[in-house]
PDB file of C-alpha atoms and ligand atoms in Angstrom:
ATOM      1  CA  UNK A  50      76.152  99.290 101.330  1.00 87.00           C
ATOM      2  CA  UNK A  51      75.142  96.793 103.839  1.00 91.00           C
ATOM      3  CA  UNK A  52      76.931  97.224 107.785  1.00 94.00           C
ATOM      4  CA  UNK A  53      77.374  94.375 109.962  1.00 93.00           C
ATOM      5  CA  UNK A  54      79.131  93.373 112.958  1.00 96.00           C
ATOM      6  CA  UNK A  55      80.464  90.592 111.221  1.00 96.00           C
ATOM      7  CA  UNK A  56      83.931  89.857 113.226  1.00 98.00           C
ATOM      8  CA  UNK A  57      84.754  86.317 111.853  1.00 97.00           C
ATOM      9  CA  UNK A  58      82.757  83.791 109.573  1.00 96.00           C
ATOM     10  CA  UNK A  59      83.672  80.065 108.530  1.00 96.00           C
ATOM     11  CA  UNK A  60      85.458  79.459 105.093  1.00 95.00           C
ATOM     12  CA  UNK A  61      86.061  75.897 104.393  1.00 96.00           C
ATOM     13  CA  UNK A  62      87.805  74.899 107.451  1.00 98.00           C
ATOM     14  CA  UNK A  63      88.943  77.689 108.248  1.00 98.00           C
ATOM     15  CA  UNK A  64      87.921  81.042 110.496  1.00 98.00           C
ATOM     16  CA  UNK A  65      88.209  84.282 108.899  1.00 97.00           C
ATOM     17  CA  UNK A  66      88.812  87.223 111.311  1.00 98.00           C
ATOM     18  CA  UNK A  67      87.243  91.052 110.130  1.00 97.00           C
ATOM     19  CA  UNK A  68      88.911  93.380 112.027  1.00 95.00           C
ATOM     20  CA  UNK A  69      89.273  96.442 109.797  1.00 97.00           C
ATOM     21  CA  UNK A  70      87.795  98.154 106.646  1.00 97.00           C
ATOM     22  CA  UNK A  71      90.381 100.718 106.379  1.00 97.00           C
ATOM     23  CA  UNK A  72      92.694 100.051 103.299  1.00 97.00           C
ATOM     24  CA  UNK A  73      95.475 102.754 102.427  1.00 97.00           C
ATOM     25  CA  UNK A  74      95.021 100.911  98.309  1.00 97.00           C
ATOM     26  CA  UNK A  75      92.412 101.290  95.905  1.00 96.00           C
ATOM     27  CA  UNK A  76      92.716  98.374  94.187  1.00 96.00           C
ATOM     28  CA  UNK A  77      91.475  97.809  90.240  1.00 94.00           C
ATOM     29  CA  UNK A  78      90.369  93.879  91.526  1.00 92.00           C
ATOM     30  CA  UNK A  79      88.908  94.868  94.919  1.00 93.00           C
ATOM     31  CA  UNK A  80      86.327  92.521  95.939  1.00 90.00           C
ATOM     32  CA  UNK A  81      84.853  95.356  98.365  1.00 92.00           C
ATOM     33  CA  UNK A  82      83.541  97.174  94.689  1.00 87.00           C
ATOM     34  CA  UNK A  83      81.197  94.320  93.686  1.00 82.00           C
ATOM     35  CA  UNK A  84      79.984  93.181  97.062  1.00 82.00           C
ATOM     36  CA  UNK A  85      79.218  93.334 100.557  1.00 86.00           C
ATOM     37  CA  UNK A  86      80.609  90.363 101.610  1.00 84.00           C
ATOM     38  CA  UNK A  87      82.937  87.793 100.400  1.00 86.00           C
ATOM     39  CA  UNK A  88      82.616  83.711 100.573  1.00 79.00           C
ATOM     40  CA  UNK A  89      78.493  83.661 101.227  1.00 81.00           C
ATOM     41  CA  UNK A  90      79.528  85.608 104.067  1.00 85.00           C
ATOM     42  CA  UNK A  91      77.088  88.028 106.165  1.00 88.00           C
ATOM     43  CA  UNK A  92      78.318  91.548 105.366  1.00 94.00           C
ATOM     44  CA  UNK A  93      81.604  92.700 106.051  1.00 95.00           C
ATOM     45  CA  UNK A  94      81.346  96.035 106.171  1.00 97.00           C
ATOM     46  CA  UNK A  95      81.837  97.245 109.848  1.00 97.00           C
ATOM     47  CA  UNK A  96      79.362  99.325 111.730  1.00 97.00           C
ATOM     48  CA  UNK A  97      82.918 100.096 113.947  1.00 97.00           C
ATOM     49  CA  UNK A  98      86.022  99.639 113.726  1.00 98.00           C
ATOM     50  CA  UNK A  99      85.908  96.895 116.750  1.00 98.00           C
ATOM     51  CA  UNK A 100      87.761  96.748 119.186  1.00 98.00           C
ATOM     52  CA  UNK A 101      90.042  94.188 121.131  1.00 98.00           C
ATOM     53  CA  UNK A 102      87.281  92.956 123.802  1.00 98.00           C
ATOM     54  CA  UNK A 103      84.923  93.144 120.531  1.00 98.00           C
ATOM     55  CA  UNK A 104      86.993  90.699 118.864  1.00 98.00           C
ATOM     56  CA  UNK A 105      87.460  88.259 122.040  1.00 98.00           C
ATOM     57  CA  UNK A 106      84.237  87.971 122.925  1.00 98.00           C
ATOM     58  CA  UNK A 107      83.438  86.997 118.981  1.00 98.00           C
ATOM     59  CA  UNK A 108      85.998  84.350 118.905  1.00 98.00           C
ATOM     60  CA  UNK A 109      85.268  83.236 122.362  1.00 98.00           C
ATOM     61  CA  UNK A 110      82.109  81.646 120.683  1.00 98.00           C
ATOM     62  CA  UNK A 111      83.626  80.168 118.496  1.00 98.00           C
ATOM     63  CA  UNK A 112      85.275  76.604 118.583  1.00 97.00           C
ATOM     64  CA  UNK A 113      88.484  77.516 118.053  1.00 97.00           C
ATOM     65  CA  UNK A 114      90.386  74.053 117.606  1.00 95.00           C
ATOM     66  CA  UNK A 115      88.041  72.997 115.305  1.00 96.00           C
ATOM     67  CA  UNK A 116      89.602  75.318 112.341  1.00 98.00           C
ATOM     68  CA  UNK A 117      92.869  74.779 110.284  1.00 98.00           C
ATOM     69  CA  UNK A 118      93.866  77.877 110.160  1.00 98.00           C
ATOM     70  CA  UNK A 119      92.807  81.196 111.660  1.00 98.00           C
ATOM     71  CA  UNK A 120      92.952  84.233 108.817  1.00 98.00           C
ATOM     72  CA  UNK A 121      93.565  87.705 109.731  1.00 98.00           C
ATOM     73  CA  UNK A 122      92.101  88.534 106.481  1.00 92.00           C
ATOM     74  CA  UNK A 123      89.607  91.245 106.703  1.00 81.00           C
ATOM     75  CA  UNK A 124      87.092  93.641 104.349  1.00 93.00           C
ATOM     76  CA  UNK A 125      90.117  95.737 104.462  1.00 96.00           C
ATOM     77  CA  UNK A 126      93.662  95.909 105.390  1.00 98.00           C
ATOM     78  CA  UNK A 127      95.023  93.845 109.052  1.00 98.00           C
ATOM     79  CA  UNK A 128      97.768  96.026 109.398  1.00 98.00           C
ATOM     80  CA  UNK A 129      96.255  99.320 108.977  1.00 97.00           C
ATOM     81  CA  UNK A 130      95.404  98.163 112.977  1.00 97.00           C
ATOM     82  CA  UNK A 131      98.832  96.392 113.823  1.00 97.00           C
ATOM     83  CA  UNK A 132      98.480  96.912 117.261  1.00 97.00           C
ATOM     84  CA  UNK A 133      95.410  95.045 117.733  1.00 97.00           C
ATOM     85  CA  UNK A 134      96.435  92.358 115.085  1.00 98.00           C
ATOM     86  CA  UNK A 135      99.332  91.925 117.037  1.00 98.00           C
ATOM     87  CA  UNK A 136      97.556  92.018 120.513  1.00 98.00           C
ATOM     88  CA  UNK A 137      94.289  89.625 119.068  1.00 98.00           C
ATOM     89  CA  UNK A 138      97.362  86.949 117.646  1.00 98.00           C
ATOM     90  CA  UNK A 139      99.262  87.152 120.732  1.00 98.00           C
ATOM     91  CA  UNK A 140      95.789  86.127 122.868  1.00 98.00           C
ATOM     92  CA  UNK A 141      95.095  83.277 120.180  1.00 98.00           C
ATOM     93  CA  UNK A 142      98.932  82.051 120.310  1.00 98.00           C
ATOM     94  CA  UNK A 143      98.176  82.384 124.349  1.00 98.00           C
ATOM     95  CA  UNK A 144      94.815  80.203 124.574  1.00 97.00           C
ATOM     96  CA  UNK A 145      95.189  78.625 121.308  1.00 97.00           C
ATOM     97  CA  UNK A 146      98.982  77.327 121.381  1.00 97.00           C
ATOM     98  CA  UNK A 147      98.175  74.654 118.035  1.00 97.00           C
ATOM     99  CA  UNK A 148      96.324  77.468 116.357  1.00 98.00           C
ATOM    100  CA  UNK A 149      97.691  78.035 113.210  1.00 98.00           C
ATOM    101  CA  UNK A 150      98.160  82.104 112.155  1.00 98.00           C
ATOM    102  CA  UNK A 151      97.662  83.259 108.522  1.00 98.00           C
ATOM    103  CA  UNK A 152      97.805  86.801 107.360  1.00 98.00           C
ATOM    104  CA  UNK A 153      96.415  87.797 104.322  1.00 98.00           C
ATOM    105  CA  UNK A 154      98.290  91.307 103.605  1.00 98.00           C
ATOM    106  CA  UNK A 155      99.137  93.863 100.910  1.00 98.00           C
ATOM    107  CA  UNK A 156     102.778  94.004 102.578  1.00 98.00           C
ATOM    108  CA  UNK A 157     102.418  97.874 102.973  1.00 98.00           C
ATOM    109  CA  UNK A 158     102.806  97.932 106.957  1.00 98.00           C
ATOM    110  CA  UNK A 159     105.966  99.496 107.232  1.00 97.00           C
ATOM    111  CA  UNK A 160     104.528 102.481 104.768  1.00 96.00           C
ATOM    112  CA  UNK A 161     101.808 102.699 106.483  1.00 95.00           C
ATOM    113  CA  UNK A 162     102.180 102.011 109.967  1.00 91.00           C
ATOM    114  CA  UNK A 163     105.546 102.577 110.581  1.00 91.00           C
ATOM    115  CA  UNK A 164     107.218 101.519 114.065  1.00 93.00           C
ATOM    116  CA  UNK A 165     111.105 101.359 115.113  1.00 95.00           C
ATOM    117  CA  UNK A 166     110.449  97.469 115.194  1.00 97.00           C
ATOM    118  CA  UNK A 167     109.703  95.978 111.651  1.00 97.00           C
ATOM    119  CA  UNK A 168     106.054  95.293 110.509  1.00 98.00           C
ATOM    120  CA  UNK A 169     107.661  91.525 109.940  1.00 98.00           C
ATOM    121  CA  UNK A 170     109.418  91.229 113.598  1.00 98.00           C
ATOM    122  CA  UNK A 171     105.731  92.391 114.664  1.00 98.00           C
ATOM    123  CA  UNK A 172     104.173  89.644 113.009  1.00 98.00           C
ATOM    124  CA  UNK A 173     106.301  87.490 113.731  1.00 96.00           C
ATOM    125  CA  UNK A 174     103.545  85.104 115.818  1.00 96.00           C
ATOM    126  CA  UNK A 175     102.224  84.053 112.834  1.00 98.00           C
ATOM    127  CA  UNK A 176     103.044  80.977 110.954  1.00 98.00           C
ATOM    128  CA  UNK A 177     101.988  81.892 107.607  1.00 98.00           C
ATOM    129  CA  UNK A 178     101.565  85.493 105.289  1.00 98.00           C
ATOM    130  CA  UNK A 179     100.244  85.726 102.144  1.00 98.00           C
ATOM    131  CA  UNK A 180     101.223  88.900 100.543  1.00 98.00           C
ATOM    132  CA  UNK A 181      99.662  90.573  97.708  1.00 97.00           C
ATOM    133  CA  UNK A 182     101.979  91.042  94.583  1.00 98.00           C
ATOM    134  CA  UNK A 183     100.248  91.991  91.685  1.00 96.00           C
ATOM    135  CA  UNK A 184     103.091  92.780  89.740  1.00 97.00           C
ATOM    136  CA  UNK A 185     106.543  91.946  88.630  1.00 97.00           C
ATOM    137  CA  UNK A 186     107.091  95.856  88.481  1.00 98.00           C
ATOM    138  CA  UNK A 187     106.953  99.214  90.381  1.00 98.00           C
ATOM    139  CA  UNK A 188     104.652 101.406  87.716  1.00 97.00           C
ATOM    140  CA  UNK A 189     101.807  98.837  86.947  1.00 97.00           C
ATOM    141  CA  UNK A 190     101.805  97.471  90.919  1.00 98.00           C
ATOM    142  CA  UNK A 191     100.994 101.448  91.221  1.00 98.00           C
ATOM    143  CA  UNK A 192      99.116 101.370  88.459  1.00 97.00           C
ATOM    144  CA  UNK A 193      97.177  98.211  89.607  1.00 97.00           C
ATOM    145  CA  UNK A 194      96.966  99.014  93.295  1.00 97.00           C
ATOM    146  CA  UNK A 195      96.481 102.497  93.417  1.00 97.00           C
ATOM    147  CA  UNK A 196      98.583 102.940  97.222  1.00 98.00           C
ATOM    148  CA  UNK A 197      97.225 106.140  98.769  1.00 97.00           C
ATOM    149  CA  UNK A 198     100.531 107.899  99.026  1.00 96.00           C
ATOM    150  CA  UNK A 199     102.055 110.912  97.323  1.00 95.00           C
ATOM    151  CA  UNK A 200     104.825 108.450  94.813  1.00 95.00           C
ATOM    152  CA  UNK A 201     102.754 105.514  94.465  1.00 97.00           C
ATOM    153  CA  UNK A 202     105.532 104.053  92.606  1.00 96.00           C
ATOM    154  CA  UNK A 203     107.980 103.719  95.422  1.00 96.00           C
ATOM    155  CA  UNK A 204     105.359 101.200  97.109  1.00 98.00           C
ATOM    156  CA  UNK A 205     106.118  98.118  95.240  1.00 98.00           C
ATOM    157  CA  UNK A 206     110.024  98.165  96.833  1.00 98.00           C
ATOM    158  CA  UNK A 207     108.401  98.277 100.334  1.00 98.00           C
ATOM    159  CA  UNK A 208     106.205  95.296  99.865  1.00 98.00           C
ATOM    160  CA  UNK A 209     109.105  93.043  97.882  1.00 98.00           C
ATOM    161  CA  UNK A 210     111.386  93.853 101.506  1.00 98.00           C
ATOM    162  CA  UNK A 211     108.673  93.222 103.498  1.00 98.00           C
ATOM    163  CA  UNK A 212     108.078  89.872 101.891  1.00 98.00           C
ATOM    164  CA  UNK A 213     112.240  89.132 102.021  1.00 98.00           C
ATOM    165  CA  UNK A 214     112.263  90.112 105.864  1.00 98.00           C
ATOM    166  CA  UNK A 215     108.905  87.874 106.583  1.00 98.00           C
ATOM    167  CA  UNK A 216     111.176  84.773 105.071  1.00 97.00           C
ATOM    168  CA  UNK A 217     114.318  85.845 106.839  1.00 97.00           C
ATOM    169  CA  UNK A 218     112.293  85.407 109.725  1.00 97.00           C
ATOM    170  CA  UNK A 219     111.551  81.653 109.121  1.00 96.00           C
ATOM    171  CA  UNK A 220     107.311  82.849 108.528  1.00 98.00           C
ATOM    172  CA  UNK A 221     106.197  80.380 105.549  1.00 98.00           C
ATOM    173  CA  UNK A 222     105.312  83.231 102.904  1.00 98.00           C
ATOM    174  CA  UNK A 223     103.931  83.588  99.660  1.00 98.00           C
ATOM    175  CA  UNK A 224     102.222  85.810  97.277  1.00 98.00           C
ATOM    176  CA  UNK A 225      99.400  85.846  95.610  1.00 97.00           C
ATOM    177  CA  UNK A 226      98.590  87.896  92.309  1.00 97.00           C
ATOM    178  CA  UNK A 227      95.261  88.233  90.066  1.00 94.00           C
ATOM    179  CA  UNK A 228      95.241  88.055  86.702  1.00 93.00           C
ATOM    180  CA  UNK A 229      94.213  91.075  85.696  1.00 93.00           C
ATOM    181  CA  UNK A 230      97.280  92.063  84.292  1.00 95.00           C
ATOM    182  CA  UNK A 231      99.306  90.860  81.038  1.00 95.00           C
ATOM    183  CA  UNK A 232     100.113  87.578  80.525  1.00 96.00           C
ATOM    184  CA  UNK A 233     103.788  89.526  79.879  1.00 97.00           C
ATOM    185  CA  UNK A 234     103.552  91.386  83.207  1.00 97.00           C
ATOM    186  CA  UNK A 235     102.129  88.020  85.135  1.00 97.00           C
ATOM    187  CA  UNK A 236     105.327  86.613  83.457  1.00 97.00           C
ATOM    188  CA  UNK A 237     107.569  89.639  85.441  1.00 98.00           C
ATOM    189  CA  UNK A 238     105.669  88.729  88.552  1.00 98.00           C
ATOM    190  CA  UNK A 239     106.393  85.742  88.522  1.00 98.00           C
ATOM    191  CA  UNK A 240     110.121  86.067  88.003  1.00 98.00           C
ATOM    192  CA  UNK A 241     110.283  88.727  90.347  1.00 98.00           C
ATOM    193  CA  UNK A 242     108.572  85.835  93.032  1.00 98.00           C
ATOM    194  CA  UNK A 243     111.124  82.960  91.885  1.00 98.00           C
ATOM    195  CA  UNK A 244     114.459  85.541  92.300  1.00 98.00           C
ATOM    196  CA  UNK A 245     112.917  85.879  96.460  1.00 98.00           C
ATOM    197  CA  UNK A 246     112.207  81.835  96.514  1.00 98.00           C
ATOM    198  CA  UNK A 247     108.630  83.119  97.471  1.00 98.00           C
ATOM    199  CA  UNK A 248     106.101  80.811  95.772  1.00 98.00           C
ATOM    200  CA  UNK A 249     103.470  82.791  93.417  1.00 98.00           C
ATOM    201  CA  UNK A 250      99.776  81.360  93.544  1.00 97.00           C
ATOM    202  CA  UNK A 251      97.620  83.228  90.268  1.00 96.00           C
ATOM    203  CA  UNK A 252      94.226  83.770  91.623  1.00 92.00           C
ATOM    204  CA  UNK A 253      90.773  84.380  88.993  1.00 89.00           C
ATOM    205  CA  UNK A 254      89.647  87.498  88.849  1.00 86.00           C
ATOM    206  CA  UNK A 255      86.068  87.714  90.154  1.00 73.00           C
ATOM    207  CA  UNK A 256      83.904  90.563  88.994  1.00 67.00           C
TER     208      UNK A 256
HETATM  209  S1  SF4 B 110      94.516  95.862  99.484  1.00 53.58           S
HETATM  210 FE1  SF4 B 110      92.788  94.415  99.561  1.00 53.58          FE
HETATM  211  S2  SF4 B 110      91.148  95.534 100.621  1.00 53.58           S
HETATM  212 FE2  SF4 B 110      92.640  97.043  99.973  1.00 53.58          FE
HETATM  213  S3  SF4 B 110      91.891  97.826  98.041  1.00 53.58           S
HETATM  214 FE3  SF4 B 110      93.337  96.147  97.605  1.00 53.58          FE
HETATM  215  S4  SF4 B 110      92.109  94.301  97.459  1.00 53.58           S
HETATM  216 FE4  SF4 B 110      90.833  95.874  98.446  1.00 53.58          FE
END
């Protein structure tokens, strides 16, 4: 495994901010098992976890007008490290006011990192989240996902009211699934999206 201080990196036209490899899933289509890096990137795996000033002083060199969007994606989960998320978007909202925010997540904050505020009023600086399905139920979501908790099953719930509070809360959301699943269970998914008016976008597997 190769380690890197790799804290953002260009994908298209957009920026792509690494600011965590801890992930409470262990998920079946992880990108993390095949690779070091994603998009022809440097690697992604952290030699720290880095911190706020870390993270700055990256995107400080950066041109930060020149992207479309700015993705909180990371070789892991954002919100395993909410508070710095929240702190970094806040600063880019700050210096950055036409920035545009997108969160990649796997909708699993308020498991995970719980708070008295909800995960989606603390993300609420960012224009756009993209939460990971993967399932149109709660057994093959667990099944698929493998969430590091002691009933697995009760995950999938958490991540459908997560996605309902992020659109209550005018953020533009959708989900995303891979299609390593059934074409019958892709068909529940997708149901399951349509009932929440959250738009479904099937991404390739890539092994
Ligand atoms: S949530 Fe993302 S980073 Fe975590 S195991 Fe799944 S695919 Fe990998």
């Amino acid at each position: 495994m190769k380690k890197a201080m790799t804290l953002s990196y260009e994908v298209g036209e957009n920026l792509y901010i690494n600011l965590t490899n801890q992930c409470p899933c262990r998920c079946e289509f992880c990108i993390r098992k095949n690779a070091d890096g994603a998009y022809d990137s440097d690697p992604l795996w952290l030699e720290h976890e880095p911190n706020l000033d870390e993270l700055k002083e990256n995107l400080l060199k950066r041109e930060i007008s020149r992207y479309k969007e700015l993705v909180f994606c990371g070789y892991g989960e954002p919100t395993m490290r909410m508070d710095i998320l929240c702190s970094l978007a806040e600063w880019l909202k700050r210096n950055y006011p036409n920035c545009i925010l997108r969160l990649n997540t796997n909708g699993l904050a308020d498991l995970f990192n719980p708070s008295e505020v909800p995960a989606a009023e603390r993300l609420s600086l960012f224009d756009k989240i993209s939460i990971s399905l993967n399932a149109g139920d709660a057994e093959t979501y667990a099944r698929v996902t493998r969430p590091q908790m002691p009933n697995p099953e009760e995950a999938y719930s958490a991540v459908l009211h997560f996605a309902n509070d992020c659109k209550n809360r005018n953020i533009s959301v959708s989900f995303t699934l891979v299609d390593i699943i059934s074409p019958e269970e892709i068909e529940l998914a997708r149901q399951v999206a349509e009932s929440l008016a959250i738009p479904l976008r099937i991404r390739k597997y890539i092994s």
